[in-house]
GROMACS .gro file of N, CA and C in nm:
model
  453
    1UNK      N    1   9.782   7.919   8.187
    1UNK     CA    2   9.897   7.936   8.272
    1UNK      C    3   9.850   7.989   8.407
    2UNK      N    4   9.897   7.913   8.489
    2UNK     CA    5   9.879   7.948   8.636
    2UNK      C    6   9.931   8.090   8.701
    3UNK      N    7   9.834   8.139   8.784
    3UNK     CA    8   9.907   8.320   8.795
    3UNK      C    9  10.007   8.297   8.890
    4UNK      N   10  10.113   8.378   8.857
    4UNK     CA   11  10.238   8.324   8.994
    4UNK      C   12  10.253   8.445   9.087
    5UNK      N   13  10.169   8.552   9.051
    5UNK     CA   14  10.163   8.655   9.182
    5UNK      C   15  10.107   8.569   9.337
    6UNK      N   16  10.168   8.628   9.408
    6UNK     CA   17  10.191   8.593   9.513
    6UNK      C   18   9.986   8.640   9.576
    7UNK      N   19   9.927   8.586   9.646
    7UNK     CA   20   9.828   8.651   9.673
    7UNK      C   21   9.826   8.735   9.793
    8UNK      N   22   9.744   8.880   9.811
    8UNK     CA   23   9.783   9.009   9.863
    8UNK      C   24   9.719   8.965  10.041
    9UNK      N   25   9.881   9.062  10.094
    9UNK     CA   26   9.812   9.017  10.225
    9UNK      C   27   9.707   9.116  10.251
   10UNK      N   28   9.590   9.074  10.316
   10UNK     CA   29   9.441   9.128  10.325
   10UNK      C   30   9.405   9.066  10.500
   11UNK      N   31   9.359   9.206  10.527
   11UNK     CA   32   9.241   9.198  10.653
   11UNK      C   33   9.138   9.224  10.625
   12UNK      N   34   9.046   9.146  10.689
   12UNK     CA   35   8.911   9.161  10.680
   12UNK      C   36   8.843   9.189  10.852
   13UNK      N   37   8.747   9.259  10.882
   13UNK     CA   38   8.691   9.301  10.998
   13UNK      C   39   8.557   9.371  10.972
   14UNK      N   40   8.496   9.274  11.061
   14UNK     CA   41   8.357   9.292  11.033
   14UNK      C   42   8.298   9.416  11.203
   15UNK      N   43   8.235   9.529  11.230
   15UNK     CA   44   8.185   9.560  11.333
   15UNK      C   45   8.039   9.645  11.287
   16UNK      N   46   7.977   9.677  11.409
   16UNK     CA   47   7.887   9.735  11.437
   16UNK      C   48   7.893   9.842  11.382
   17UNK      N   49   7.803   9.949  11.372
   17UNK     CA   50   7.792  10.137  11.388
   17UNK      C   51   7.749  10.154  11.484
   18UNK      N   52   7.816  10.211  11.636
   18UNK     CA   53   7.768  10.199  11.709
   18UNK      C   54   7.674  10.346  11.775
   19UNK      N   55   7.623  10.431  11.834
   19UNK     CA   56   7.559  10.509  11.832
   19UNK      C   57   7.670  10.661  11.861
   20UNK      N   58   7.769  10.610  11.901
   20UNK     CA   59   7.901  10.737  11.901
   20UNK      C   60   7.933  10.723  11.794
   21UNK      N   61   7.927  10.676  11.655
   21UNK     CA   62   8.000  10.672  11.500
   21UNK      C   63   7.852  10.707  11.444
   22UNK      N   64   7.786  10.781  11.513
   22UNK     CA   65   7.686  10.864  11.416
   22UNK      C   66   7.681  11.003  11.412
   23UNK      N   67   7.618  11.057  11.322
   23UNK     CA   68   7.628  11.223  11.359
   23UNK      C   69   7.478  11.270  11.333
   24UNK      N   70   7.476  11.362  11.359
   24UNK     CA   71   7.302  11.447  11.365
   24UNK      C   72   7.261  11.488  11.215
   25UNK      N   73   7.329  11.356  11.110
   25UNK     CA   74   7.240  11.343  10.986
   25UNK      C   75   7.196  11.222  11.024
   26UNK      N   76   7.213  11.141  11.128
   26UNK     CA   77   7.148  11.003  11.128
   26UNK      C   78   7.209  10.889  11.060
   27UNK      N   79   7.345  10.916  11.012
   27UNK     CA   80   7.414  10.825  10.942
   27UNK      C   81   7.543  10.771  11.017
   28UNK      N   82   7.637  10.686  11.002
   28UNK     CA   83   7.767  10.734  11.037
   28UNK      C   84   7.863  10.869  10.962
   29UNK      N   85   7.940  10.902  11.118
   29UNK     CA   86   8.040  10.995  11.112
   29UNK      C   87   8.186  10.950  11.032
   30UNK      N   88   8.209  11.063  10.922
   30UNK     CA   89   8.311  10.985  10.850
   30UNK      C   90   8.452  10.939  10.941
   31UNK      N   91   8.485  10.959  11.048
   31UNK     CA   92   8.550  10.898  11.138
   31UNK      C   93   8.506  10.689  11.180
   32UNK      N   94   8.435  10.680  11.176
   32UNK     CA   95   8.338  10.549  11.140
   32UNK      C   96   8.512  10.454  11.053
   33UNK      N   97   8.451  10.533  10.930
   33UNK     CA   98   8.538  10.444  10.835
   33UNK      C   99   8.722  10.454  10.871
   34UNK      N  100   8.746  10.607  10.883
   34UNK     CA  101   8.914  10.565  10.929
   34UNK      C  102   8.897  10.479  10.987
   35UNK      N  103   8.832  10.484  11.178
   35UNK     CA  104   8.899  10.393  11.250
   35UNK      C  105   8.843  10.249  11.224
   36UNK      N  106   8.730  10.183  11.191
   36UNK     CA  107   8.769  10.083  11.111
   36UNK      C  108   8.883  10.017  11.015
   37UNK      N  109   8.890  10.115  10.925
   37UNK     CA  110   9.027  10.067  10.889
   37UNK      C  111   9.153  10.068  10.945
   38UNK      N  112   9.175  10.142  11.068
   38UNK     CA  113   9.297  10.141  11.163
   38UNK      C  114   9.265  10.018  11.236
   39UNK      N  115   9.188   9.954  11.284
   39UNK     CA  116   9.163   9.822  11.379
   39UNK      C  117   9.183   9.745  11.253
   40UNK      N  118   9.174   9.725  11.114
   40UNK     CA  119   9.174   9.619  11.015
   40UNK      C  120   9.352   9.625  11.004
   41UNK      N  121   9.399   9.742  10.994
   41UNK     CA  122   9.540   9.754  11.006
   41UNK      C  123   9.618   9.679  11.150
   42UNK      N  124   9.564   9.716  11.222
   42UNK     CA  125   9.641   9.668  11.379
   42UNK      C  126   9.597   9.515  11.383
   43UNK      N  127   9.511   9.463  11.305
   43UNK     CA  128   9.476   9.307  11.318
   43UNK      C  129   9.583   9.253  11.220
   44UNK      N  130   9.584   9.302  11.126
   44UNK     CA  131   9.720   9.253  11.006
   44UNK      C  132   9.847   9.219  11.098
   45UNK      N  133   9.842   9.332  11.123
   45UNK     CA  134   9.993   9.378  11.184
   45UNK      C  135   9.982   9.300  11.286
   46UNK      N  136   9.914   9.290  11.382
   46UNK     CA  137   9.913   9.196  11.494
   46UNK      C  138   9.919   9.015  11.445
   47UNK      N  139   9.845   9.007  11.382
   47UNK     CA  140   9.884   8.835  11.314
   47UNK      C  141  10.017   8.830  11.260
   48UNK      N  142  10.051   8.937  11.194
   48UNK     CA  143  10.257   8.947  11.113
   48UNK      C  144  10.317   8.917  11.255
   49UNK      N  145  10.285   8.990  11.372
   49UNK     CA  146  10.389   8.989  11.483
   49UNK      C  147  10.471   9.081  11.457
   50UNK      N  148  10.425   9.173  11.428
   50UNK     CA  149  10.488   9.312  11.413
   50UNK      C  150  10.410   9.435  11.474
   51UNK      N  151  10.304   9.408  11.560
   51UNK     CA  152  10.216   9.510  11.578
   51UNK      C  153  10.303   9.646  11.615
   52UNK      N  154  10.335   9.611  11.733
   52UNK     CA  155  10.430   9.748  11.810
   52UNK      C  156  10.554   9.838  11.742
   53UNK      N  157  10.601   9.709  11.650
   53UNK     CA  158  10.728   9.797  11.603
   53UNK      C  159  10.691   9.887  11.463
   54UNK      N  160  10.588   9.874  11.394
   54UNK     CA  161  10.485   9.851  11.279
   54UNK      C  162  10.438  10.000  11.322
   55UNK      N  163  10.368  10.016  11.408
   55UNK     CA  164  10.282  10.139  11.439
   55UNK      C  165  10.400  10.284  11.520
   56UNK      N  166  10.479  10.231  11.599
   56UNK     CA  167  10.535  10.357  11.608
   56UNK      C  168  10.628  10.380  11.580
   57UNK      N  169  10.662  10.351  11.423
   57UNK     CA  170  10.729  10.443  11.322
   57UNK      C  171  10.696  10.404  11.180
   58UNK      N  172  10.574  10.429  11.201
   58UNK     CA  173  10.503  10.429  11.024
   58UNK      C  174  10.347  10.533  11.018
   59UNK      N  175  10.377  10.617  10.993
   59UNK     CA  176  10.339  10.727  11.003
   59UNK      C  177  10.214  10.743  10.863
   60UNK      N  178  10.156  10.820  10.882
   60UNK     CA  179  10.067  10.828  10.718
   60UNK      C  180  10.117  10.936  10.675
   61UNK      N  181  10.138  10.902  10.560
   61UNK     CA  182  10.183  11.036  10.504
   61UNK      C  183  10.077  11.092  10.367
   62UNK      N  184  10.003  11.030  10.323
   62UNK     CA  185   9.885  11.026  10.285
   62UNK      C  186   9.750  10.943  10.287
   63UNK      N  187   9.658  10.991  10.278
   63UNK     CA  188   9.508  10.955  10.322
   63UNK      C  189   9.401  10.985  10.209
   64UNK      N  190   9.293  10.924  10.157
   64UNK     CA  191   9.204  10.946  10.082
   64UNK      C  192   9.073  10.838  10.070
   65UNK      N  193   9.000  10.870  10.062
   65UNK     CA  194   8.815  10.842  10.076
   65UNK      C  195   8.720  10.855  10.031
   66UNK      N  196   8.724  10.807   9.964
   66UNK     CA  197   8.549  10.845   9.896
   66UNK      C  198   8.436  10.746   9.942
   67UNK      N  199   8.361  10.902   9.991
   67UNK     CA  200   8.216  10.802  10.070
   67UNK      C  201   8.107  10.810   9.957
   68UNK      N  202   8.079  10.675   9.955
   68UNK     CA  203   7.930  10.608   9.872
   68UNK      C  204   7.800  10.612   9.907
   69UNK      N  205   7.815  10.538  10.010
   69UNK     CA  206   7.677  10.526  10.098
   69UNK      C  207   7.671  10.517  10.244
   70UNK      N  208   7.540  10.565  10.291
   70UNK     CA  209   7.537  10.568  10.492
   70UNK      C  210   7.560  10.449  10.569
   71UNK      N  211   7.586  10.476  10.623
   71UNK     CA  212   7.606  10.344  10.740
   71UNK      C  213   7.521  10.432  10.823
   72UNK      N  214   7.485  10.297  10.919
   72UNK     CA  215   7.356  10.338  11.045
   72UNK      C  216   7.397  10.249  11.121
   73UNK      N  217   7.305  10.321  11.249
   73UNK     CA  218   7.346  10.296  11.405
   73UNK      C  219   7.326  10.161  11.429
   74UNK      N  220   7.358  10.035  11.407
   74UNK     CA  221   7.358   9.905  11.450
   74UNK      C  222   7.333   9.827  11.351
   75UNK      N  223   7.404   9.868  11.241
   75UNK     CA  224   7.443   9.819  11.099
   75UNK      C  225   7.568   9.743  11.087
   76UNK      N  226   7.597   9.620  11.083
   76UNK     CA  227   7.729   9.588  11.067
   76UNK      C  228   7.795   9.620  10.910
   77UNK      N  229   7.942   9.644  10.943
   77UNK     CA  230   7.993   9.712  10.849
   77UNK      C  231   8.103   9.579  10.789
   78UNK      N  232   8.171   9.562  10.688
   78UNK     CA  233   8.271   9.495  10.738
   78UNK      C  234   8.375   9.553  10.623
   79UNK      N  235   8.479   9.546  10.642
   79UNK     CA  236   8.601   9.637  10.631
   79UNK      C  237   8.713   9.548  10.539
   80UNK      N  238   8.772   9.584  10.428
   80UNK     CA  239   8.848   9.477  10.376
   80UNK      C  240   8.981   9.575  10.349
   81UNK      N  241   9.079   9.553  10.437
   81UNK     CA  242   9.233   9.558  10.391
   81UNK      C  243   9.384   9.511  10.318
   82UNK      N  244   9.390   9.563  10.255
   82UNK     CA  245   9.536   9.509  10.158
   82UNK      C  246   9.614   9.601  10.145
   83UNK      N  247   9.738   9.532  10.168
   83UNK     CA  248   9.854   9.585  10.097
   83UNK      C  249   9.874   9.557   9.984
   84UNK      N  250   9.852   9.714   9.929
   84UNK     CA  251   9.902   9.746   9.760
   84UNK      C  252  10.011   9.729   9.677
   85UNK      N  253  10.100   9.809   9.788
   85UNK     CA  254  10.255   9.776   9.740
   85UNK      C  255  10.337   9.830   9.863
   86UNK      N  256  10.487   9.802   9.829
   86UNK     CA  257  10.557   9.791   9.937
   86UNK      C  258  10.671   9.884   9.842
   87UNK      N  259  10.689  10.010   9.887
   87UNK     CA  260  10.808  10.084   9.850
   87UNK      C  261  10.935  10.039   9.881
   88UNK      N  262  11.063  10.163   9.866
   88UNK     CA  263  11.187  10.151   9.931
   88UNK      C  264  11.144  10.198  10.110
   89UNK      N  265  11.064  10.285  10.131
   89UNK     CA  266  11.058  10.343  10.239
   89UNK      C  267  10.887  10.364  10.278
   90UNK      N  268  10.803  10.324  10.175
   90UNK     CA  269  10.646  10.386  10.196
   90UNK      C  270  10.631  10.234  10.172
   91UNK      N  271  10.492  10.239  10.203
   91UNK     CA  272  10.377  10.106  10.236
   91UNK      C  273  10.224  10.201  10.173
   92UNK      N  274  10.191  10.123  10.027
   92UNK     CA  275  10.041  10.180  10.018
   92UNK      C  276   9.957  10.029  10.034
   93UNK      N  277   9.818  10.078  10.110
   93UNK     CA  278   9.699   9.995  10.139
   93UNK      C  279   9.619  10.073  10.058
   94UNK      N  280   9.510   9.996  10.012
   94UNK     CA  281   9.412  10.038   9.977
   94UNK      C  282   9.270   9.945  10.078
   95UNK      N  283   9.176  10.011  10.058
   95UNK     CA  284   9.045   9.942  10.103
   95UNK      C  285   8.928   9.983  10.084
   96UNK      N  286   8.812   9.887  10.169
   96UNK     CA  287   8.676   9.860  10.119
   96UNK      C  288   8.591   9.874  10.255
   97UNK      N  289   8.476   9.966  10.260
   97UNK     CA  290   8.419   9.965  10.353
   97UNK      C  291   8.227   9.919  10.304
   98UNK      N  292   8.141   9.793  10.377
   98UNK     CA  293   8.091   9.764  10.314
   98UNK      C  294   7.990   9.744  10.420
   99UNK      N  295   7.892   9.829  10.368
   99UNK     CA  296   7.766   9.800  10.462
   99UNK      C  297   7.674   9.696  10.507
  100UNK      N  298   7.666   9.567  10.589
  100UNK     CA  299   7.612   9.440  10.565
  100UNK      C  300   7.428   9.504  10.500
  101UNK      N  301   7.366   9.415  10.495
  101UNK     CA  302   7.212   9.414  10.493
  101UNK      C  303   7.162   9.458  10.564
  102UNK      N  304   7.087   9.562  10.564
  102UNK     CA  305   7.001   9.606  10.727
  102UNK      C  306   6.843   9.645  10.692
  103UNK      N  307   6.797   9.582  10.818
  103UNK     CA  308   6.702   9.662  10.796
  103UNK      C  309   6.578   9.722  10.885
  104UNK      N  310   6.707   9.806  10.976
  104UNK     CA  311   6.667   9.902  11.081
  104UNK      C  312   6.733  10.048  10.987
  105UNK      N  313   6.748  10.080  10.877
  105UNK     CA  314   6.786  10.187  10.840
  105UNK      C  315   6.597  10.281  10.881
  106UNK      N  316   6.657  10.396  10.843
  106UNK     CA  317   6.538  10.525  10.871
  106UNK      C  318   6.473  10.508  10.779
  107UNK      N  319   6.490  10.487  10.642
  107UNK     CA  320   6.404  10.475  10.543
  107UNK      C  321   6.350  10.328  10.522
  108UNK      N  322   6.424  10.219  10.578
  108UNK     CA  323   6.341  10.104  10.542
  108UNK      C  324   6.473   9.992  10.528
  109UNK      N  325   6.462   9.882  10.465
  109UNK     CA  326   6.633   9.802  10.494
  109UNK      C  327   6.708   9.862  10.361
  110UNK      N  328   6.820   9.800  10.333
  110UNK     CA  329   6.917   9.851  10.278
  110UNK      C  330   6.989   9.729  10.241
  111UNK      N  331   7.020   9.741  10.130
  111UNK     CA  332   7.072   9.553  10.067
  111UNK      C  333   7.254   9.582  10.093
  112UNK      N  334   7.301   9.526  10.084
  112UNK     CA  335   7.452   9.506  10.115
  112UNK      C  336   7.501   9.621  10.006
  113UNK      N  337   7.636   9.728  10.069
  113UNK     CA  338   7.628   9.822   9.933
  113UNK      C  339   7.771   9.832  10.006
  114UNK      N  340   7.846   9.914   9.921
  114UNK     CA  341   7.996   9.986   9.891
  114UNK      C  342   8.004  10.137  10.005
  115UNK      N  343   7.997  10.095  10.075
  115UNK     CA  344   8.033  10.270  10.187
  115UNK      C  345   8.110  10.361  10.140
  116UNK      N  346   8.267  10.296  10.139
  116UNK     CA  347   8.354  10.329  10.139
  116UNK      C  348   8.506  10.297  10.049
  117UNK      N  349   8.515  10.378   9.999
  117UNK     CA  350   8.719  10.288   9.910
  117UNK      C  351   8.787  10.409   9.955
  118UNK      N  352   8.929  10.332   9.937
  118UNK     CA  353   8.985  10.472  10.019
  118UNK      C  354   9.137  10.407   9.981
  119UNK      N  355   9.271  10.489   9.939
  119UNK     CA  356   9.379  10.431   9.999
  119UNK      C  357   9.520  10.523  10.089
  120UNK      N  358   9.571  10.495  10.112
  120UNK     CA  359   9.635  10.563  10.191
  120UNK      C  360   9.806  10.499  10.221
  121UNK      N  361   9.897  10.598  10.245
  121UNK     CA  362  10.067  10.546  10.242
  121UNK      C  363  10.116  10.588  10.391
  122UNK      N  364  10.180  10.497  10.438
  122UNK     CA  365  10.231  10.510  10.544
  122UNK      C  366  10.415  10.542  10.506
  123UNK      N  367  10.505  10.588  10.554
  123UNK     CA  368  10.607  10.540  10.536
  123UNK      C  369  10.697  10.514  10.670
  124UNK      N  370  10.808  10.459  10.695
  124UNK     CA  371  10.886  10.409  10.817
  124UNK      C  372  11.003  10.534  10.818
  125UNK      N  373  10.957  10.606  11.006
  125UNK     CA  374  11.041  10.632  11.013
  125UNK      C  375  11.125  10.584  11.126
  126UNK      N  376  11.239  10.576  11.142
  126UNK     CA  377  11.313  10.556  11.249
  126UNK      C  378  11.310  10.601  11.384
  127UNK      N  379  11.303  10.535  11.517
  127UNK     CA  380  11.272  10.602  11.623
  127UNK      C  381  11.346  10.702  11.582
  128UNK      N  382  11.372  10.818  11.666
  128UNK     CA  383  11.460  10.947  11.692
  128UNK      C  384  11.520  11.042  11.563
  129UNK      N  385  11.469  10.978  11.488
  129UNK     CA  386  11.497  11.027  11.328
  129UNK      C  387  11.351  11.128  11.288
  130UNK      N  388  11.375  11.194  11.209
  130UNK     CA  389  11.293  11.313  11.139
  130UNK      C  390  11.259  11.296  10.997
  131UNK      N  391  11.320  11.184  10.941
  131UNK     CA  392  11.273  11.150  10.836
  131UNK      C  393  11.258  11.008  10.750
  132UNK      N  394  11.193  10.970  10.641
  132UNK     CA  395  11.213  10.817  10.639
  132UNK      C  396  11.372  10.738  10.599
  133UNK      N  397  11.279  10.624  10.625
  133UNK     CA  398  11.411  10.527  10.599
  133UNK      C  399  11.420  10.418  10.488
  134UNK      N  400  11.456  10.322  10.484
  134UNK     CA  401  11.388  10.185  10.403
  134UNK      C  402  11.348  10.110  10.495
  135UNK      N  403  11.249  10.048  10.477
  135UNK     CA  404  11.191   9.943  10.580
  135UNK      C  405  11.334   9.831  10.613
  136UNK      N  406  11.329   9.814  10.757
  136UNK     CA  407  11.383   9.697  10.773
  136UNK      C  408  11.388   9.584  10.710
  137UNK      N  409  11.483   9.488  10.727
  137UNK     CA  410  11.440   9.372  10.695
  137UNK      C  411  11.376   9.251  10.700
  138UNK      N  412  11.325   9.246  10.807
  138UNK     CA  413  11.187   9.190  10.884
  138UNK      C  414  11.078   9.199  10.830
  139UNK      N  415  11.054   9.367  10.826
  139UNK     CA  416  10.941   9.435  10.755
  139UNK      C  417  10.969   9.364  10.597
  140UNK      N  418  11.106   9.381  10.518
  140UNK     CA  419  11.063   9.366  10.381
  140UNK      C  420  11.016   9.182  10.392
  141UNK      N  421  11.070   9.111  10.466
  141UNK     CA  422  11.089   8.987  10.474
  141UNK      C  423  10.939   8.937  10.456
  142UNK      N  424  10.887   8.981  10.553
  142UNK     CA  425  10.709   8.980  10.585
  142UNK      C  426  10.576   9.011  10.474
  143UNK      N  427  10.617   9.166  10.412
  143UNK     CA  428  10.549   9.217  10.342
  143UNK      C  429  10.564   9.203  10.213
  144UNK      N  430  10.714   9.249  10.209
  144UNK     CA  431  10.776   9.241  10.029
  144UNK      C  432  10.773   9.100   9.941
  145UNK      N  433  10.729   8.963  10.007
  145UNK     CA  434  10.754   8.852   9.986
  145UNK      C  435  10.589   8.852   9.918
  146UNK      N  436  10.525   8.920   9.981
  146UNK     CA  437  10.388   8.888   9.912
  146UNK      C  438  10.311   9.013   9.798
  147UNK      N  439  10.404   9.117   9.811
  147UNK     CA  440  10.326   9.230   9.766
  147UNK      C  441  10.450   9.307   9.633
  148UNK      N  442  10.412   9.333   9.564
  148UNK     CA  443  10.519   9.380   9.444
  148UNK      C  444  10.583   9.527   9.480
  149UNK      N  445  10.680   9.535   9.409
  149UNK     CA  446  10.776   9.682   9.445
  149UNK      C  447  10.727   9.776   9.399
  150UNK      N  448  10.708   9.920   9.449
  150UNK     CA  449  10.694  10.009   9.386
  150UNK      C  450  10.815  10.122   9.387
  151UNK      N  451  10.790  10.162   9.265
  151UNK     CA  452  10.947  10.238   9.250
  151UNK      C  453  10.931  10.376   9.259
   0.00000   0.00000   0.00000
């Protein structure tokens, strides 16, 4: 039987480590991986055609990370985003931060490895409002069509 889940909307973004996303262990700075995954987010959101209305009123309301392995200074990284699920009022992503092949590391090259997983919830709030809402219907139209409910 054929699977009838819908398949998850996902960004993918591949960049550099560039020599400001390192720190004086010689690795990348765990800042590295958020904002990677915030540019994998704003590329989603920017292909939906929702970028602007998307970002200023969806707030994080939780964050989490676990780092695996280093990233280095002119290492490409590449970054994989999905939406997990789609609440009444919250949005969880989860993701993947993934070190390409290198082999300008300090110790010698480094085969393709797992950096980073991490997931994190945004929820929508309303301009001028103080607290959440339910996502519009645009928003559910967009997101909820591909991603399952969470209750």
């Amino acid at each position: 039987m054929a699977d009838t889940m819908p398949a998850p909307l996902r960004e993918t973004l591949t960049r550099p480590v560039e020599w400001v996303d390192t720190d004086a262990a010689g690795h990348h700075h765990n800042s590295f991986v958020l904002r990677s995954v915030e540019a994998a987010e704003a590329r989603l959101f920017r292909r939906l055609g929702m970028l602007e209305g998307f970002f200023s009123s969806s707030p994080r309301v939780r964050q989490e990370v676990d780092y695996l392995s280093s990233l280095y200074f002119g290492q490409e990284a590449t970054t994989i985003l999905e939406i997990e699920s789609l609440g009444r009022s919250s949005m969880t992503f989860r993701f993947e931060v993934w070190g390409e092949a290198f082999d300008g590391a300090p110790r010698g090259p480094v085969p393709r490895r797992l950096a980073a997983t991490g997931k994190f919830v945004t929820v929508h709030v309303p301009h001028g409002e103080d607290a959440s809402a339910p996502w519009p219907p645009h928003v559910r139209d967009l997101v909820g069509a591909t991603r399952p409910e969470q209750h």
